[in-house]
One Martini backbone bead per residue (centre of mass of N, CA, C, O) as a GRO file, in nm:
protein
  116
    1UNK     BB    1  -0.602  -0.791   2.476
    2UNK     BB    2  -0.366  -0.670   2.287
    3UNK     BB    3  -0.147  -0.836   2.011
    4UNK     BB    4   0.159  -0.708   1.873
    5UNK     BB    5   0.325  -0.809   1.545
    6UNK     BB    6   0.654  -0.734   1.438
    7UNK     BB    7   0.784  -0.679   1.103
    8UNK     BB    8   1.065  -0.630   0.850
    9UNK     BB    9   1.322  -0.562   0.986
   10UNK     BB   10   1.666  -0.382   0.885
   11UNK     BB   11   1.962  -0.388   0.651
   12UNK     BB   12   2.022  -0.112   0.483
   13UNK     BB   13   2.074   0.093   0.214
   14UNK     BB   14   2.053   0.394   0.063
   15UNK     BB   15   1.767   0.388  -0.087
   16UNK     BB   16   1.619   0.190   0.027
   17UNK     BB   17   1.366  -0.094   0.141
   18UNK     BB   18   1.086  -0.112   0.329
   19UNK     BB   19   0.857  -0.359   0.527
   20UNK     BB   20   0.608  -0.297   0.775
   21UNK     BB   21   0.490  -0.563   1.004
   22UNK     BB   22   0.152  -0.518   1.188
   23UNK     BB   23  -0.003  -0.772   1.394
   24UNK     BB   24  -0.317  -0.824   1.501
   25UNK     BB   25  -0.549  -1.020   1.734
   26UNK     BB   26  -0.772  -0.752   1.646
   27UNK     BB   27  -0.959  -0.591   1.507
   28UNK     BB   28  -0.894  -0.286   1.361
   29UNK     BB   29  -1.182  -0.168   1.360
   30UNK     BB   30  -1.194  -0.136   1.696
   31UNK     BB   31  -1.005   0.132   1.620
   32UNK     BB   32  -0.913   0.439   1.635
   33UNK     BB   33  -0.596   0.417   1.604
   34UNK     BB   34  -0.267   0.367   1.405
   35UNK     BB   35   0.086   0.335   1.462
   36UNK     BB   36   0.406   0.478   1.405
   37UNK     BB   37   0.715   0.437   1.555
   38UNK     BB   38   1.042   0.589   1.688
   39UNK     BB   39   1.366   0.537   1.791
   40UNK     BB   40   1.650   0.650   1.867
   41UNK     BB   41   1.930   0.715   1.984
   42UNK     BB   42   1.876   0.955   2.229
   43UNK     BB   43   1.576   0.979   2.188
   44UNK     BB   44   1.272   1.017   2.115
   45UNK     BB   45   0.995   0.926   2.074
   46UNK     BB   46   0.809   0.923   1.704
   47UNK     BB   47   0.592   0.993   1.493
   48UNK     BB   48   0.541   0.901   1.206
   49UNK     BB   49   0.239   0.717   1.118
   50UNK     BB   50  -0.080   0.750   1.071
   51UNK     BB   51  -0.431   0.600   1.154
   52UNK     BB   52  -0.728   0.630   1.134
   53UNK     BB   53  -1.075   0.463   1.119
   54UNK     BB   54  -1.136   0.645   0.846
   55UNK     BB   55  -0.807   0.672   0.678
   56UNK     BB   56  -0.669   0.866   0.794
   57UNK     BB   57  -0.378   1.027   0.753
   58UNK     BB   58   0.001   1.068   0.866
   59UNK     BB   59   0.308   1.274   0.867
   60UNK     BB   60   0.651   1.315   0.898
   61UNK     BB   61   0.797   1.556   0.756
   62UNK     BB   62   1.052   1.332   0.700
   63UNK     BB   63   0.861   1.094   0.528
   64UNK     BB   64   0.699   1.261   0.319
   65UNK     BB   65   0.707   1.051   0.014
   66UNK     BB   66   0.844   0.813   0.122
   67UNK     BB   67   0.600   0.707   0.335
   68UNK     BB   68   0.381   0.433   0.414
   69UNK     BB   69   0.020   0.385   0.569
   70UNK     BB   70  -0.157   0.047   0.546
   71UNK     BB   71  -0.395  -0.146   0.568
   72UNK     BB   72  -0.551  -0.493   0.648
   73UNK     BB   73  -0.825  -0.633   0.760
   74UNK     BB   74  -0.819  -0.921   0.680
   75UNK     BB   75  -0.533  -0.917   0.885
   76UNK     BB   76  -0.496  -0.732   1.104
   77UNK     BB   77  -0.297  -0.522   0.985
   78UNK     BB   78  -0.015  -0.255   0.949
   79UNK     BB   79   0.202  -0.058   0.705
   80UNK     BB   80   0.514   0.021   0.606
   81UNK     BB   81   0.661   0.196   0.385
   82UNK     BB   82   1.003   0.233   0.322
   83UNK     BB   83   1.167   0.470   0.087
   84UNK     BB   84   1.451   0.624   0.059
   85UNK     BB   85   1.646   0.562   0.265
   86UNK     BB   86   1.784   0.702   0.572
   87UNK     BB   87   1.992   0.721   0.802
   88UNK     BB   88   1.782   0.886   0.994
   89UNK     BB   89   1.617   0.592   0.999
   90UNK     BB   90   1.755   0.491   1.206
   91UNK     BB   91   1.560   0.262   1.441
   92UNK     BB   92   1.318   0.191   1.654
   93UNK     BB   93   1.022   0.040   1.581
   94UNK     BB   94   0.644   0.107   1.632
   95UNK     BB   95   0.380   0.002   1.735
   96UNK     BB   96   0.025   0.146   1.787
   97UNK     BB   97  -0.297   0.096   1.963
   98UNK     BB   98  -0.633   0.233   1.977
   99UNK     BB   99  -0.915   0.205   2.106
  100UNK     BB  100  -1.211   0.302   2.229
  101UNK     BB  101  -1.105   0.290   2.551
  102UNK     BB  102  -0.796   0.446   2.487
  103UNK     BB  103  -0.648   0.220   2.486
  104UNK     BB  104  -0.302   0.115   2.467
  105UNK     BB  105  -0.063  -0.049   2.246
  106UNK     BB  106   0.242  -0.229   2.189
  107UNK     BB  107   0.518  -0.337   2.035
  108UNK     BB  108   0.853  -0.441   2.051
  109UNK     BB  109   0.982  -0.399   1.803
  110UNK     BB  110   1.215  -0.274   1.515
  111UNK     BB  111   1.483  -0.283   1.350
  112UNK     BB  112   1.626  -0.033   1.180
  113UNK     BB  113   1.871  -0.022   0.920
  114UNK     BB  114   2.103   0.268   0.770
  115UNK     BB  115   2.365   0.132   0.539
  116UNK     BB  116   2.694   0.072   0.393
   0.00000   0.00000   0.00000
């Protein structure tokens, strides 16, 4: 059983920054991928953005160059930095990690608010 604990949400003014931090409780090396996810009210979850084993990244086309995803294995982290918010950045984010047998898991999400 995987426990991943995501912190960093909050309410920011538009062009400012967050950094969201995914704790997992296991090895980060035993995973095949991580990444982060966002869900709007009424919309669907989205991948923001992923790394998988190798370190190659991938980001949703409206967040390139905004947004960075980083992990710190020895700390079995998982970061997003994320810079230039925009209204439309307003979501609760979601950790995500697939481990070597395929199961995902989930973190409980936090709230990123852009708003004046």
């Amino acid at each position: 059983q995987v426990q991943l604990v995501e912190s960093g949400g909050g309410l920011v003014q538009p062009g400012g920054s967050l950094r969201l931090s995914c704790a997992a409780s296991g090895s980060i090396f035993s995973f095949n991928a991580m990444g982060w996810y966002r869900q709007a009210p009424g919309k669907q979850r989205e991948l923001v953005a992923g790394i998988i084993s190798g370190g190659r990244t991938n980001y949703e086309d409206s967040v390139k160059g905004r947004f960075t995803i980083s992990r710190d294995t020895a700390k079995n982290t998982v970061y997003l930095q994320m810079n230039s918010l925009k209204p439309e950045d307003t979501a609760v984010y979601y950790c995500k990690v697939v481990t070597q047998r395929m199961i995902e898991y989930w973190g409980q999400g936090t709230q990123v608010t852009v708003s004046s």
